[in-house]
Coordinates of C-alpha atoms in Angstrom, one line a residue:
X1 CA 143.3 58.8 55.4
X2 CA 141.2 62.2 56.0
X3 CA 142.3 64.4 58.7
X4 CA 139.3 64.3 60.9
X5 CA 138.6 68.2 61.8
X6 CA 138.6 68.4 65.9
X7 CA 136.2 71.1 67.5
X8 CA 138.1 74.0 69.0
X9 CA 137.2 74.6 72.6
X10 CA 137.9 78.2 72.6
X11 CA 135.6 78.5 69.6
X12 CA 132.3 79.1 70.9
X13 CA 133.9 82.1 73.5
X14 CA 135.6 83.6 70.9
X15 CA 131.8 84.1 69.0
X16 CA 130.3 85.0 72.4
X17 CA 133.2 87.5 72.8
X18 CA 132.6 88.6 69.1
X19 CA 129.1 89.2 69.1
X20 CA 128.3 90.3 72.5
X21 CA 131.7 92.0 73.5
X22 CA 132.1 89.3 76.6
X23 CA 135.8 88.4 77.4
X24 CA 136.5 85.0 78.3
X25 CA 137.7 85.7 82.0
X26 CA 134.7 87.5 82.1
X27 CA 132.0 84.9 81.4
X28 CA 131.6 83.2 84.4
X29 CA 131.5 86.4 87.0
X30 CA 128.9 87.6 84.0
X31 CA 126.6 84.1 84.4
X32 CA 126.6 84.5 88.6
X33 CA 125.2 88.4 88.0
X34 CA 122.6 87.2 85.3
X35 CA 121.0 85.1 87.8
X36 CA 121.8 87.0 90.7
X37 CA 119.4 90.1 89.2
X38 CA 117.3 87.6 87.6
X39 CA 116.1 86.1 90.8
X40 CA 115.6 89.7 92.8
X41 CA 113.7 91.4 89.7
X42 CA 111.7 88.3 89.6
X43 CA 110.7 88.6 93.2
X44 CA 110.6 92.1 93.3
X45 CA 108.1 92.1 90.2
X46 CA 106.0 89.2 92.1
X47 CA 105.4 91.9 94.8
X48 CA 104.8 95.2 92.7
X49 CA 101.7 94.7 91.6
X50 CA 100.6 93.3 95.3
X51 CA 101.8 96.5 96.6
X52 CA 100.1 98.6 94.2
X53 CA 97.2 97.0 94.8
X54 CA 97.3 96.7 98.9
X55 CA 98.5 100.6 98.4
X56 CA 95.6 101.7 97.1
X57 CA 93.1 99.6 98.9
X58 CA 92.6 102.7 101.6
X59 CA 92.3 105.3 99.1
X60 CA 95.1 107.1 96.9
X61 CA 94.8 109.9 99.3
X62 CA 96.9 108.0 101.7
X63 CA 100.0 107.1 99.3
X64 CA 101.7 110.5 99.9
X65 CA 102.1 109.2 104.0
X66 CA 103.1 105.6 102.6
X67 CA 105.9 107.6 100.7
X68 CA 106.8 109.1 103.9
X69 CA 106.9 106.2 105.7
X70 CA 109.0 104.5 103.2
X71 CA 111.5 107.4 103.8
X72 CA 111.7 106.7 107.2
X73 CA 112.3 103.1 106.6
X74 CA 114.7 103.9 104.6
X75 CA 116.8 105.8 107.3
X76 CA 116.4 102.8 109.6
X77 CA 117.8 100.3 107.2
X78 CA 121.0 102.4 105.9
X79 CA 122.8 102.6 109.5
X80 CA 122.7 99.0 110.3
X81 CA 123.7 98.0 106.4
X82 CA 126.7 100.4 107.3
X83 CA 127.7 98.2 110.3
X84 CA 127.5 95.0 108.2
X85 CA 129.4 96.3 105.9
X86 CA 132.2 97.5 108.1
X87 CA 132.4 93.9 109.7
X88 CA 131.5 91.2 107.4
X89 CA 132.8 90.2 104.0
X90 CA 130.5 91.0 101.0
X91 CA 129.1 87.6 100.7
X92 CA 128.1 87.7 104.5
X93 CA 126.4 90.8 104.3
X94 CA 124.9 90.3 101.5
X95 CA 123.2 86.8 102.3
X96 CA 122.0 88.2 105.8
X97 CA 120.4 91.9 104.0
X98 CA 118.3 89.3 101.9
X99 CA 117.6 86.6 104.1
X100 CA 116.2 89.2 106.3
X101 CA 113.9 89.9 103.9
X102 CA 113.1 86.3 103.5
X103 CA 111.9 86.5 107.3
X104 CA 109.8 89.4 106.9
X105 CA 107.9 88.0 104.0
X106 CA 107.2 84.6 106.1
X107 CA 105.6 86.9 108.6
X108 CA 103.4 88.9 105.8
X109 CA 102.1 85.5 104.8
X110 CA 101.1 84.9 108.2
X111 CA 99.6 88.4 109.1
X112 CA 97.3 88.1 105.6
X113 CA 96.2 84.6 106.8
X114 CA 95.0 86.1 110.0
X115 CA 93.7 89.8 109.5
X116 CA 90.4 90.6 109.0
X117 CA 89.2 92.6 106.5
X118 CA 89.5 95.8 108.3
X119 CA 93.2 95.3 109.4
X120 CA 94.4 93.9 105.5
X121 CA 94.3 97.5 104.6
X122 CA 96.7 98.5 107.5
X123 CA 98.9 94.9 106.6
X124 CA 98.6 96.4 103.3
X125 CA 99.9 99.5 104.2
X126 CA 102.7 98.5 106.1
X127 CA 103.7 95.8 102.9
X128 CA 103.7 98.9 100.5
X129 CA 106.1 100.8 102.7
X130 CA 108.1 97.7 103.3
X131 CA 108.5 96.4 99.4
X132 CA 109.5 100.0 98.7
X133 CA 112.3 99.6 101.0
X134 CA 113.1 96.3 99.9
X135 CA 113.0 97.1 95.9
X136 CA 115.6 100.5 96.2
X137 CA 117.8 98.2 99.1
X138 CA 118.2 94.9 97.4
X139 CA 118.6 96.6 93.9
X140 CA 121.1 99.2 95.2
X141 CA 123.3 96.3 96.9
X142 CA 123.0 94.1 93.7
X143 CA 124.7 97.3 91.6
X144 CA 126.8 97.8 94.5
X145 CA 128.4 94.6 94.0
X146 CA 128.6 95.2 90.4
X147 CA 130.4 98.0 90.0
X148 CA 133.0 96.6 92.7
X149 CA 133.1 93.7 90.2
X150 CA 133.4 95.1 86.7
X151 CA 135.5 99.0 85.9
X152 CA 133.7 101.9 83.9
X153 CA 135.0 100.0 80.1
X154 CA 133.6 96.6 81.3
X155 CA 130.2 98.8 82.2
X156 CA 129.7 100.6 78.8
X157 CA 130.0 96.9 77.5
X158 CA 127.9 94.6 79.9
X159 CA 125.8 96.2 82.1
X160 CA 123.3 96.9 78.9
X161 CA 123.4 92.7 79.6
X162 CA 123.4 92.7 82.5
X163 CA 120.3 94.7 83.3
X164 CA 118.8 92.6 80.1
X165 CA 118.8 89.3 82.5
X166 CA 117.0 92.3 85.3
X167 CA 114.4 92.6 82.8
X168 CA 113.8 89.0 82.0
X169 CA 113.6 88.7 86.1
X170 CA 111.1 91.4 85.8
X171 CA 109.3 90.0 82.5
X172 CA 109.1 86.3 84.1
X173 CA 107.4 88.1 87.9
X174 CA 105.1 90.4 85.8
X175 CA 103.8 87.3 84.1
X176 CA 103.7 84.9 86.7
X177 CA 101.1 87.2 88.7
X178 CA 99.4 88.2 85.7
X179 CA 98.6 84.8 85.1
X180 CA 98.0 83.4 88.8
X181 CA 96.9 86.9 90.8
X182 CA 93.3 85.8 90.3
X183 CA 94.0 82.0 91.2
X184 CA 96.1 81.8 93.8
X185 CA 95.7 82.8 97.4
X186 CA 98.4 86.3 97.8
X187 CA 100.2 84.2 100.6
X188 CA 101.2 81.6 97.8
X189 CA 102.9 84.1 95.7
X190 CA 104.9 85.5 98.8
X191 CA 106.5 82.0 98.9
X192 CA 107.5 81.9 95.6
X193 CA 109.1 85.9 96.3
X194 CA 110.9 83.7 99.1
X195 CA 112.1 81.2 97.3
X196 CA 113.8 83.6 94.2
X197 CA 115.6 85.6 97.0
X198 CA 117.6 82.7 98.8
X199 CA 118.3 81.5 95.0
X200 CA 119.9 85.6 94.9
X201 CA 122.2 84.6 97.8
X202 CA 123.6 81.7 96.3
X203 CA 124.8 83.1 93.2
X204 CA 126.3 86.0 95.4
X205 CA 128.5 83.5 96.9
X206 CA 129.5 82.0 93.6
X207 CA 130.1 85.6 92.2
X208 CA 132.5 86.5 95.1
X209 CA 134.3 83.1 94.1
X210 CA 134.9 83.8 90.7
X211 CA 135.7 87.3 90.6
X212 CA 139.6 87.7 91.9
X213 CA 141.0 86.4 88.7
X214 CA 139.0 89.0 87.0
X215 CA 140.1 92.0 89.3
X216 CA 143.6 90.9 89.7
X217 CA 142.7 90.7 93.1
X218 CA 143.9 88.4 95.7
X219 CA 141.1 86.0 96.6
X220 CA 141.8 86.8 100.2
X221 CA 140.7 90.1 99.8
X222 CA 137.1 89.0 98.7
X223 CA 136.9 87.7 102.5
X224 CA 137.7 90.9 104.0
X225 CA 135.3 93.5 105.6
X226 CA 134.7 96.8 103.4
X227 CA 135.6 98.8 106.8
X228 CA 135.3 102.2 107.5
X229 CA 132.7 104.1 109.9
X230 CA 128.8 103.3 109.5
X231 CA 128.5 107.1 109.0
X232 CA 131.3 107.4 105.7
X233 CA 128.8 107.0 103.1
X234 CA 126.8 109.9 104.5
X235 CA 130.3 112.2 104.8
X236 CA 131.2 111.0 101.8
X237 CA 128.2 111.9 99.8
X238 CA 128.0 115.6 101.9
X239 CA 132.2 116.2 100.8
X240 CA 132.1 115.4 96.7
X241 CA 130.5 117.7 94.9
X242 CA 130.0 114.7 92.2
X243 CA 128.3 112.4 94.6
X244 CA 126.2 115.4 95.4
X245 CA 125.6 116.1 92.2
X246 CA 124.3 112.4 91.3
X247 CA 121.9 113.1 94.5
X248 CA 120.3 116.5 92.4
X249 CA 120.2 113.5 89.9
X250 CA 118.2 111.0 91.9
X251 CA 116.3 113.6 93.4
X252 CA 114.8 115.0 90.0
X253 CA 114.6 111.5 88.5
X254 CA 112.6 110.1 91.6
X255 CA 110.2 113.4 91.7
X256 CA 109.4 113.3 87.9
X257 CA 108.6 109.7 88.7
X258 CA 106.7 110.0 91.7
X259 CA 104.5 112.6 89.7
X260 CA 103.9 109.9 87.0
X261 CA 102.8 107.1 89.7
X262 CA 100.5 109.4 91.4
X263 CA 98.8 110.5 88.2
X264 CA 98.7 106.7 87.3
X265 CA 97.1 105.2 90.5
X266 CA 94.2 107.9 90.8
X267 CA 93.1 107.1 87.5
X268 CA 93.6 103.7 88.0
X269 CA 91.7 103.7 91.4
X270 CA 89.1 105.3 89.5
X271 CA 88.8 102.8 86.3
X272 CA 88.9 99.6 87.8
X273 CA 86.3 98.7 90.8
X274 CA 88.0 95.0 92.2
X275 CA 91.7 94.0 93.7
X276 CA 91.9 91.5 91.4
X277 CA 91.6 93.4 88.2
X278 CA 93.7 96.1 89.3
X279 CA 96.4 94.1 90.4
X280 CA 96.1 92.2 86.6
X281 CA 96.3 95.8 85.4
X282 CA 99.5 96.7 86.9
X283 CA 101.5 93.8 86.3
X284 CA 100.1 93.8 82.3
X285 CA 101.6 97.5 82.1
X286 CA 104.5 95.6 83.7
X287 CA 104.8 93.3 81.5
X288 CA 104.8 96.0 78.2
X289 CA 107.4 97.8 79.8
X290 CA 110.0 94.7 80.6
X291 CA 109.4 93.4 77.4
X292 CA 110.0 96.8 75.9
X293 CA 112.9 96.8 77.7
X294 CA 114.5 94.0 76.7
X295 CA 114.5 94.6 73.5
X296 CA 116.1 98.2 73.6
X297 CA 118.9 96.3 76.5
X298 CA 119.6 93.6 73.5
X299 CA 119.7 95.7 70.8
X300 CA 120.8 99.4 71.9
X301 CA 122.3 99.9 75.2
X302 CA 126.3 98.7 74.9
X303 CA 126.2 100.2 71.1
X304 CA 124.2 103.5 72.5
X305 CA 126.8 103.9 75.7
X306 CA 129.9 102.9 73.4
X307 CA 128.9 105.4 70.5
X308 CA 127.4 108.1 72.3
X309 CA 129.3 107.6 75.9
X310 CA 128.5 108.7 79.3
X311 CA 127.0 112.2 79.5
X312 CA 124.9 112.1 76.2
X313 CA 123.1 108.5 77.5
X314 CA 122.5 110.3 80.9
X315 CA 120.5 112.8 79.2
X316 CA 118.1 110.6 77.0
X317 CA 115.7 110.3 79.9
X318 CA 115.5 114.1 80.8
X319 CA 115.2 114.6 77.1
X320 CA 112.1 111.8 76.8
X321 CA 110.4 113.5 79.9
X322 CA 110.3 117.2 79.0
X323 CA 108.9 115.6 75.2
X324 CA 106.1 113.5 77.5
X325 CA 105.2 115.8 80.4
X326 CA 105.0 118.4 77.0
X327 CA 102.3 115.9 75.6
X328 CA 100.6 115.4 78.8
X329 CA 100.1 118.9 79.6
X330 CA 98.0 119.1 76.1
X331 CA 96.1 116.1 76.6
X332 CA 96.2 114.7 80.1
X333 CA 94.9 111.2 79.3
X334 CA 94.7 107.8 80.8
X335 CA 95.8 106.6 77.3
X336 CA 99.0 108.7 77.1
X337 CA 100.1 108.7 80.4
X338 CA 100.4 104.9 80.3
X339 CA 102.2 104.8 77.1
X340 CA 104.8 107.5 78.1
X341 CA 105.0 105.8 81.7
X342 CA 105.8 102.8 79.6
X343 CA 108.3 104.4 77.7
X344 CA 110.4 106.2 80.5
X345 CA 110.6 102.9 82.6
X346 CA 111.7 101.5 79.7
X347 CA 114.1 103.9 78.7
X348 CA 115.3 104.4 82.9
X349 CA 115.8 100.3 83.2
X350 CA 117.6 100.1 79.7
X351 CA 119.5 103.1 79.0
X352 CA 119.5 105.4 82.2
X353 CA 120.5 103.2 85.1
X354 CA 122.7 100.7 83.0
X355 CA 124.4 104.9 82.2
X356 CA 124.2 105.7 85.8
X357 CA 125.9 102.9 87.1
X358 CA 129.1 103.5 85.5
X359 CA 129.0 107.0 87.5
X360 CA 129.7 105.0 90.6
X361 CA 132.4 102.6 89.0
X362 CA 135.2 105.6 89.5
X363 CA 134.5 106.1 93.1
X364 CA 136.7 104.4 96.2
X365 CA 135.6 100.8 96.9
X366 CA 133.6 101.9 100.6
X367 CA 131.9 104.3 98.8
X368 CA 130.5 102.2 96.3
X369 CA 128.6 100.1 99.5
X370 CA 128.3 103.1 101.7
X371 CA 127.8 106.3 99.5
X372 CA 125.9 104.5 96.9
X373 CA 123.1 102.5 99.0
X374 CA 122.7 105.8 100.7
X375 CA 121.8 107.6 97.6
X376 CA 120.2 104.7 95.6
X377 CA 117.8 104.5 98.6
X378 CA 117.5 107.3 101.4
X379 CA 118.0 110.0 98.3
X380 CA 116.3 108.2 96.2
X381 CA 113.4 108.4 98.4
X382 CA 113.4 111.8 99.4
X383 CA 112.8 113.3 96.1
X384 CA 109.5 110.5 96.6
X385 CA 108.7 112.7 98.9
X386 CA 109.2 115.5 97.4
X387 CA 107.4 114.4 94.4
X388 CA 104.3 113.0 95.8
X389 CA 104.2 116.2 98.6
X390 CA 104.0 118.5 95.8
X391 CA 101.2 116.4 94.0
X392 CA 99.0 116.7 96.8
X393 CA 99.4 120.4 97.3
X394 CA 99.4 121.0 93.5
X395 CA 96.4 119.1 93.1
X396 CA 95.0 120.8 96.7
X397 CA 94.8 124.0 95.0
X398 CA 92.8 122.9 92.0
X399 CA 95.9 122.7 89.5
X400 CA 94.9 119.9 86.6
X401 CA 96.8 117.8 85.6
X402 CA 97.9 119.8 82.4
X403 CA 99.4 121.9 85.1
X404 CA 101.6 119.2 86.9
X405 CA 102.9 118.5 83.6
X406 CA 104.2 121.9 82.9
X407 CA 105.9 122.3 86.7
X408 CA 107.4 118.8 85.8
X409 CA 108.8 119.8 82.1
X410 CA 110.9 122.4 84.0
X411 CA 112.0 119.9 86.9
X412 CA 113.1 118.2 83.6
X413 CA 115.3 120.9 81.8
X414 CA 117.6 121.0 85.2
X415 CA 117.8 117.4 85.4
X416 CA 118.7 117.5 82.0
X417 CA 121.6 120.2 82.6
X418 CA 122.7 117.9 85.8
X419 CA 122.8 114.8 83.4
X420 CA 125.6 116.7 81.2
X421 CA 127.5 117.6 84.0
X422 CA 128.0 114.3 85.4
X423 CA 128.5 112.4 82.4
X424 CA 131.4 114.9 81.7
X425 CA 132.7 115.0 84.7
X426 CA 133.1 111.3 84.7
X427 CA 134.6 111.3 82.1
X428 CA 137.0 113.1 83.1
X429 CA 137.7 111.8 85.9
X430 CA 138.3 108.7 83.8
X431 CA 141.0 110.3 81.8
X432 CA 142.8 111.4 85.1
X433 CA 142.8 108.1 87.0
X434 CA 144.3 107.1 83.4
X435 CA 146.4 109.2 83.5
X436 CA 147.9 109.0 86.9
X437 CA 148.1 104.8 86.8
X438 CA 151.6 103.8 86.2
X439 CA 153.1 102.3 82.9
X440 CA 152.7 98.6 82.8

């Protein structure tokens, strides 16, 4: 009789573990963080183009004191994260920062159903500053949890996929309100926003669950508070000269970008006359940059990070800025500004932050919740401030836009210089805690 051939089990891991560099033990935490970031990039790009839109309903002379007010919102929200932190288990903490959100978004949907006319543009106002809070927060804790979850070799291999499944997220929101913005009352699309973030928490729980094997951890300590003071991220941050130096970072990253935006909404303002049709425009340029994304996240990122490493992927983006802000100053067009606005999101979401992750996955556990929220958001939105303060009073005194360009292509040569230090210095500080570990 013919030996009948049986199906190995293990076969179809050991091609997923060939082709995408996935471990077996390493599958199931990878699935939860797919559609953990899936569901909040999804929401968060269901709101972007409503807060563009409800931004800029007042006039884009009154985005530099939205930024401002987003800074200060950011300072509210850090201190109280702290104390969750120090109390509850990740889980815990994690499902109440998010369900919070879910409450505030049930009460937008009810102001916008109310309001008149007059008081949807201060509604509006207060929703830009509040999704600006929400996009840095949520974001910051997701990578938070991340980098507790995976070390710095996991990261050069899977957070290139990880932030692939962000972009689908971002890809599937962008499309959803490009198609529905002009058919669907505002309110409805807040639901759905709703619905994506309580889908967040659940696979938050499930990652918690399946991530002790994979750390070698005890599954007890997955239950535990983080600890610590509400203040250590803060002290942290002001005693390492490499958490201070990947502030500089986020500060000249989030001032180049700010620059960018504000260029982007004036002329935007200025193009379109209705809501509807800019709102359609923003999430269309959303939708070209998270599908231009994807496809450098797929293709590029783990190979870039594992060929190249740390500090030379870090300094990709400064690279592509002082090249772009060179071409804007020459030619400050509507045309070219969206193309290279396009191609630094693209390169930020799949080279730059997938890169600048990995900074945070050789830090002590507290400081990855503490230390890191604190810079993804508070820092993050300082140099906002910096950035769109600097507009105004660049563009007060008469300077064109060819001129912004050229202050920003030197903002770019020190983040540039910053982005080699730190990816250096990680390294480094890889081959020490290597170093020090004891022989197994």
């Amino acid at each position: 009789m013919a030996e009948t051939s049986v199906p190995n089990p293990n076969a179809k891991l050991r091609l997923i573990e060939r082709l995408a560099q996935i471990r077996p033990e390493e599958l199931a935490p990878l699935m939860w963080c797919w559609l953990y970031i899936f569901s909040l990039l999804c929401a968060y790009y269901v709101l972007r183009p409503i807060r563009d839109t409800m931004g800029i309903a007042g006039g884009v002379g009154g985005l530099k004191w939205l930024f401002l007010g987003t800074l200060i919102g950011m300072l509210l929200v850090n201190l109280p994260f702290a104390a969750l932190t120090r109390r509850l288990p990740r889980a815990r903490f994690v499902a109440i920062t998010y369900r919070f959100s879910i409450v505030n978004l049930l009460i937008f949907m009810a102001l916008l159903w109310v309001a008149t006319p007059a008081e949807t543009i201060w509604v509006g106002r207060i929703f830009f500053i509040w999704v600006s809070v929400f996009n840095l927060f949520v974001v910051s804790v997701f990578w938070a949890v991340v980098v507790d979850v995976f070390n710095d070799e996991q990261g050069k291999r899977l957070f290139g996929l990880i932030a692939a499944a962000a972009s689908v997220g971002a890809l599937a929101g962008s499309a959803m309100v490009a198609s529905l913005a002009k058919v669907v009352p505002t309110s409805l699309l807040l639901l759905i926003a709703c619905v994506l973030l309580e889908v967040a928490v659940f696979s938050v729980k499930r990652l918690s669950h399946n991530q002790a094997a994979l750390l070698h951890r005890r599954a007890a300590d997955e239950t535990q508070p983080i600890g610590g003071s509400i203040v250590a991220g803060i002290v942290s941050t002001a005693r390492s000269p490499y958490l201070l130096n990947i502030c500089f970072y986020m500060l000249l990253f989030s001032t180049t970008a700010t620059t960018l935006y504000f260029q982007q909404a004036a002329m935007v303002h200025g193009a379109f006359a209705t809501n509807a049709s800019r709102t359609t425009f923003f999430a269309t340029v959303d939708l070209i940059v998270d599908a231009l994304t994807l496809v450098i996240q797929l293709t590029a990122t783990a190979r870039f990070l594992r060929t190249f490493g740390v500090a030379i992927c870090l300094a990709m983006l400064p690279v592509l800025n002082i090249l772009g802000f060179g071409i804007l100053s020459l030619w400050p067009q509507l045309t070219l500004l969206v193309v290279f606005t396009s191609f630094r999101r693209a390169g930020n979401f799949a080279i730059a932050r997938p890169t600048r992750e990995i900074l945070f996955t050789t830090i002590p556990r507290e400081d990855k919740y503490k230390a890191k929220t604190f810079i993804d958001t508070v820092i993050y939105r300082l140099g906002d401030q910096i950035g769109a303060w600097s507009y105004a009073g660049i563009t007060a005194l008469g300077v064109a836009g060819s001129g912004v360009a050229t202050v920003s292509m030197v903002l770019s040569g020190l983040w540039l210089a910053n982005s080699l230090w730190l990816g250096f210095r990680q390294q480094r500080m890889v081959r020490e805690r290597d170093a020090a570990a004891p022989a197994v």
